[in-house]
CSV table of C-alpha atoms in Angstrom, one decimal:
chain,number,residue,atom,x,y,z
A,1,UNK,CA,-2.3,-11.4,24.0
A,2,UNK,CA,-4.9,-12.3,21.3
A,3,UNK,CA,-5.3,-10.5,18.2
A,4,UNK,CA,-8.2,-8.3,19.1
A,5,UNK,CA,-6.5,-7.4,22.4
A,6,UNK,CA,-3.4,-6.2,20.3
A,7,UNK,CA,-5.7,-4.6,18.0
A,8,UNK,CA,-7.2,-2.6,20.2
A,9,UNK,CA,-4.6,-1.6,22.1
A,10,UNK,CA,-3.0,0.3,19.0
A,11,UNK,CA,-6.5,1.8,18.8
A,12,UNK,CA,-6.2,3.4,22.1
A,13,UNK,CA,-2.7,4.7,21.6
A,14,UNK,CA,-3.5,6.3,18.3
A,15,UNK,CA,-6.7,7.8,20.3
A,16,UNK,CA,-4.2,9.7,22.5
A,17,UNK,CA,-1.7,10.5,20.2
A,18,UNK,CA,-1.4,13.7,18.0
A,19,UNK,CA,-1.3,13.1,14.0
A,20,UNK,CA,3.2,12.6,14.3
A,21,UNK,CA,2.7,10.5,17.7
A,22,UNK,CA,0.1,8.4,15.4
A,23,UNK,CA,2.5,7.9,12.9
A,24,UNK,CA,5.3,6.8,15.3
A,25,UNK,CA,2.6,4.0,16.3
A,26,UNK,CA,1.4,3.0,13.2
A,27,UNK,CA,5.0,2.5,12.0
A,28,UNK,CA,6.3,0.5,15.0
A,29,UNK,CA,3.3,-1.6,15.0
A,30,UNK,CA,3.7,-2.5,11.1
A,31,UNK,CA,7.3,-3.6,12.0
A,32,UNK,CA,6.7,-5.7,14.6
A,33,UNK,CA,4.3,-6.9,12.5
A,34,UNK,CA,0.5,-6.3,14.3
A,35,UNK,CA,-0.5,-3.9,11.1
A,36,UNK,CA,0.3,-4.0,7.5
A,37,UNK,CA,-0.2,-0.3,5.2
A,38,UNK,CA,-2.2,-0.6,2.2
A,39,UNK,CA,0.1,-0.3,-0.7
A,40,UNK,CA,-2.4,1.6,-3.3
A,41,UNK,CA,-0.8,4.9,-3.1
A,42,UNK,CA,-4.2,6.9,-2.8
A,43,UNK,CA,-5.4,4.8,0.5
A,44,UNK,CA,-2.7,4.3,2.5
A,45,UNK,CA,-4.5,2.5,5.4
A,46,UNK,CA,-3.5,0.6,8.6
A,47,UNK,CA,-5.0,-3.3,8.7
A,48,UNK,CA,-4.5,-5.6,10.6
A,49,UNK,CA,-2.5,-8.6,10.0
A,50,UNK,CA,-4.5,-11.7,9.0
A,51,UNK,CA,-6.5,-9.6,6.7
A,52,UNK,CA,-6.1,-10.4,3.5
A,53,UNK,CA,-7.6,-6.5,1.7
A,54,UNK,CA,-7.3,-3.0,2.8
A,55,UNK,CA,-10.2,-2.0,4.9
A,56,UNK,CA,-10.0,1.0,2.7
A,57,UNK,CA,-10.0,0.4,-0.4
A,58,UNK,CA,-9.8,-3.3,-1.1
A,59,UNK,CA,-6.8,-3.8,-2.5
A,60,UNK,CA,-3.8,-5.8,-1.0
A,61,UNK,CA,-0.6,-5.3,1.1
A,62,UNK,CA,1.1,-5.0,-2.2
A,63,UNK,CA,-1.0,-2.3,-3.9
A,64,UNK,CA,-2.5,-4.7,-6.4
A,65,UNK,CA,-6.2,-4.2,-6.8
A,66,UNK,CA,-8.0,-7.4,-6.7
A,67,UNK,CA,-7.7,-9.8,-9.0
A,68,UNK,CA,-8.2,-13.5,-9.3
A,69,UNK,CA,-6.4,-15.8,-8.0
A,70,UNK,CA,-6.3,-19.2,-9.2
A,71,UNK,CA,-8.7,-22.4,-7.2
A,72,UNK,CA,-4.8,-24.2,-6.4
A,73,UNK,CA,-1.4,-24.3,-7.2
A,74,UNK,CA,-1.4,-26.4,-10.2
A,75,UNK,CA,-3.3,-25.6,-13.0
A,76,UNK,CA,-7.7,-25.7,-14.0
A,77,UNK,CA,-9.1,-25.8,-17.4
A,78,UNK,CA,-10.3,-22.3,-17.6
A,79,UNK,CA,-13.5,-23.6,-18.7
A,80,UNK,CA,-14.1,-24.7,-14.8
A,81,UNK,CA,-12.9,-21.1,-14.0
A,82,UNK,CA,-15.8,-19.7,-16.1
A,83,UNK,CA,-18.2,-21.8,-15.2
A,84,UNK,CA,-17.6,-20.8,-11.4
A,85,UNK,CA,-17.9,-16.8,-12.7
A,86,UNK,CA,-21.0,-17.3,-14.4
A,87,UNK,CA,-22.8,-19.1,-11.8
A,88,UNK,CA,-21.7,-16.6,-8.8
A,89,UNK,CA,-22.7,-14.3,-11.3
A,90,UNK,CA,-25.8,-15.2,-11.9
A,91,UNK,CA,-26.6,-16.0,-8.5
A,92,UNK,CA,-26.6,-12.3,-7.3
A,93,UNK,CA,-28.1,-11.7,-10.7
A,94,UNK,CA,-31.1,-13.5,-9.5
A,95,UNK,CA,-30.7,-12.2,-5.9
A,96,UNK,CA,-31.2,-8.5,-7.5
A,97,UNK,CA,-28.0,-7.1,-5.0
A,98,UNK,CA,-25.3,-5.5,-6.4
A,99,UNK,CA,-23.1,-7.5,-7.9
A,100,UNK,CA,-19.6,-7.4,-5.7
A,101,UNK,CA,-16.5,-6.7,-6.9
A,102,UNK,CA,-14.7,-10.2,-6.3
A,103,UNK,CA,-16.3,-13.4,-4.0
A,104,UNK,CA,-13.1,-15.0,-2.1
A,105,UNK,CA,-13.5,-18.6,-0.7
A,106,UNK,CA,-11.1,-19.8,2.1
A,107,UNK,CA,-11.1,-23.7,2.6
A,108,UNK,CA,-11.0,-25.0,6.4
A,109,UNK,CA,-12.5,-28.5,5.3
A,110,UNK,CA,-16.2,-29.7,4.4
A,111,UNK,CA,-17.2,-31.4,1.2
A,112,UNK,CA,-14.4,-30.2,-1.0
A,113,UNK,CA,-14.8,-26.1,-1.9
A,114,UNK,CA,-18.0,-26.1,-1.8
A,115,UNK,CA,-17.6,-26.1,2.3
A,116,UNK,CA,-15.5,-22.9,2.0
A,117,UNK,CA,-15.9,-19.8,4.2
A,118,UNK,CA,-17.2,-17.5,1.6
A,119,UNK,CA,-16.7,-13.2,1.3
A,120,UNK,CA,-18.4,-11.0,-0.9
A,121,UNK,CA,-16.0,-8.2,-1.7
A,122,UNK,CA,-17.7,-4.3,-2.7
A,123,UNK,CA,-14.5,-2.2,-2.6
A,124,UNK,CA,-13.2,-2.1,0.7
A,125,UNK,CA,-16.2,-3.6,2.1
A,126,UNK,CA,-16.4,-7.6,2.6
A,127,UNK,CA,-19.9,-9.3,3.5
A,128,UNK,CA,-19.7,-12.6,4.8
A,129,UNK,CA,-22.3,-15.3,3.1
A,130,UNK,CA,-23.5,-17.5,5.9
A,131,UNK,CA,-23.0,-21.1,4.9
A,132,UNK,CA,-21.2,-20.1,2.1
A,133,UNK,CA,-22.7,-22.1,-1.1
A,134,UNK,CA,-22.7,-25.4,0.6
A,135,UNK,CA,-26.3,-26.4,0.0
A,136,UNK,CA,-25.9,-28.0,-3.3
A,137,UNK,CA,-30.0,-27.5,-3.6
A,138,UNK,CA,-30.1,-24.1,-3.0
A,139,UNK,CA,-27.2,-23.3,-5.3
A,140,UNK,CA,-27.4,-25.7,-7.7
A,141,UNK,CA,-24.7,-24.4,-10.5
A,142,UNK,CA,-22.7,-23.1,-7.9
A,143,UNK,CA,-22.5,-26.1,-5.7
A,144,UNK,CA,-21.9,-28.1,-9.6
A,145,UNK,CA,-19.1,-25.3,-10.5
A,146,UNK,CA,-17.1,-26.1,-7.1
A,147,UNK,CA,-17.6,-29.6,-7.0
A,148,UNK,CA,-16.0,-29.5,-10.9
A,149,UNK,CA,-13.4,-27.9,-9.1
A,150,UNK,CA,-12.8,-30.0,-5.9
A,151,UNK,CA,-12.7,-33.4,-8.9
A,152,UNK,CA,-10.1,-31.7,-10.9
A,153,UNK,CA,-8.1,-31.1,-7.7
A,154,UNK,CA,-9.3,-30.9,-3.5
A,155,UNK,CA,-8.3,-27.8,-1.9
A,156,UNK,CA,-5.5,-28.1,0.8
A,157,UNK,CA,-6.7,-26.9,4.5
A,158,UNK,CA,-5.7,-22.4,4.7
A,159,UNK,CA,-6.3,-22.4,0.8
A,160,UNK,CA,-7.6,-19.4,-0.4
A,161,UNK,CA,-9.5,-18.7,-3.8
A,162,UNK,CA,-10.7,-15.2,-5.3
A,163,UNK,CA,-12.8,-14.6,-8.2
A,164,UNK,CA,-13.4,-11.6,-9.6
A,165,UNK,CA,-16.6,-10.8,-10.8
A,166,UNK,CA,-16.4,-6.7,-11.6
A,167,UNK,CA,-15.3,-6.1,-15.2
C-alpha cells in the first residue's frame, strides 16, 4: 500500500469516528508508525511520516521550532553560512514576497547543492520553488553561495539542509 493510500485511509476512518474513536486512530496509526504528533505543545497535529514539519505549525516531531541545520556533518566556515543567508535573503528581498521563515534544501543529485529540491517555509506552510536555485544566471549569489558550499564539502544523496531566515 503506498503512502497516500495509507494516508488516506486514516482520513476516512477519522471521518467516521467520533472525537474518542479519532483519537484511538490517531494513536494506533502514530505507533505503527503511518503518523507522527507535533511535539509543540500548543499544536498538537497528526503528519504524516516522511514530513519533516508539522502541517500546523512548522515546527518538528520533537517540538523544536525551526532552526538551522547545518549544509553537512562536518563542519563550514560560518562565513559560507552567511553568505548563503544573505543571498536567499536578498533574493526574496528583490522578489518583494514575504520573506519565509526558513528555505530547506534536500539533495537527490545535480551539480552539487545547488541542484537541491528547494522549500520555502511560512509557519506551517511550505511552498515549493520550481527548479530550486539551479540556474546559476538567474540566481547569481545564490548559485555562488551553494557552489562555496558544495567545494568546501559535496552533499551526500537524502541530505537535508535548513536555513533560517526569520529573526
Amino acid at each position: 500500500m503506498s503512502e497516500s493510500d495509507v494516508q488516506r485511509v486514516i482520513g476516512r476512518l477519522v471521518e467516521q469516528a467520533d472525537e474518542r474513536s479519532a483519537q484511538v486512530i490517531y494513536d494506533l496509526a502514530c505507533r505503527a508508525g503511518y503518523l507522527w504528533c507535533c511535539g509543540n505543545t500548543g499544536c498538537r497535529a497528526h503528519n504524516p511520516r516522511g514530513r519533516r514539519y508539522c502541517e500546523g505549525c512548522g515546527w518538528g516531531p520533537k517540538g523544536r521550532p525551526v532552526g538551522d541545520i547545518t549544509p553537512s556533518l562536518y563542519a563550514v566556515p560560518d562565513r559560507k553560512w552567511r553568505a548563503l543567508r544573505r543571498a536567499v535573503a536578498a533574493h526574496f528581498e528583490q522578489l518583494g514576497t514575504p520573506m519565509p521563515d526558513a528555505v530547506v534544501f534536500d539533495y537527490f543529485g545535480g551539480p552539487g547543492w545547488r541542484g537541491a529540491e528547494v522549500r520555502a517555509m511560512y509557519g506551517g506552510r511550505c511552498k515549493e520553488i520550481a527548479d530550486g536555485f539551479r540556474d546559476r544566471d538567474a540566481y547569481e549569489d545564490i548559485a555562488a553561495a551553494l557552489d562555496g558550499l558544495t567545494r568546501f564539502e559535496k552533499p551526500a544523496f537524502g541530505e537535508h539542509m535548513r536555513l533560517v531566515l526569520a529573526s
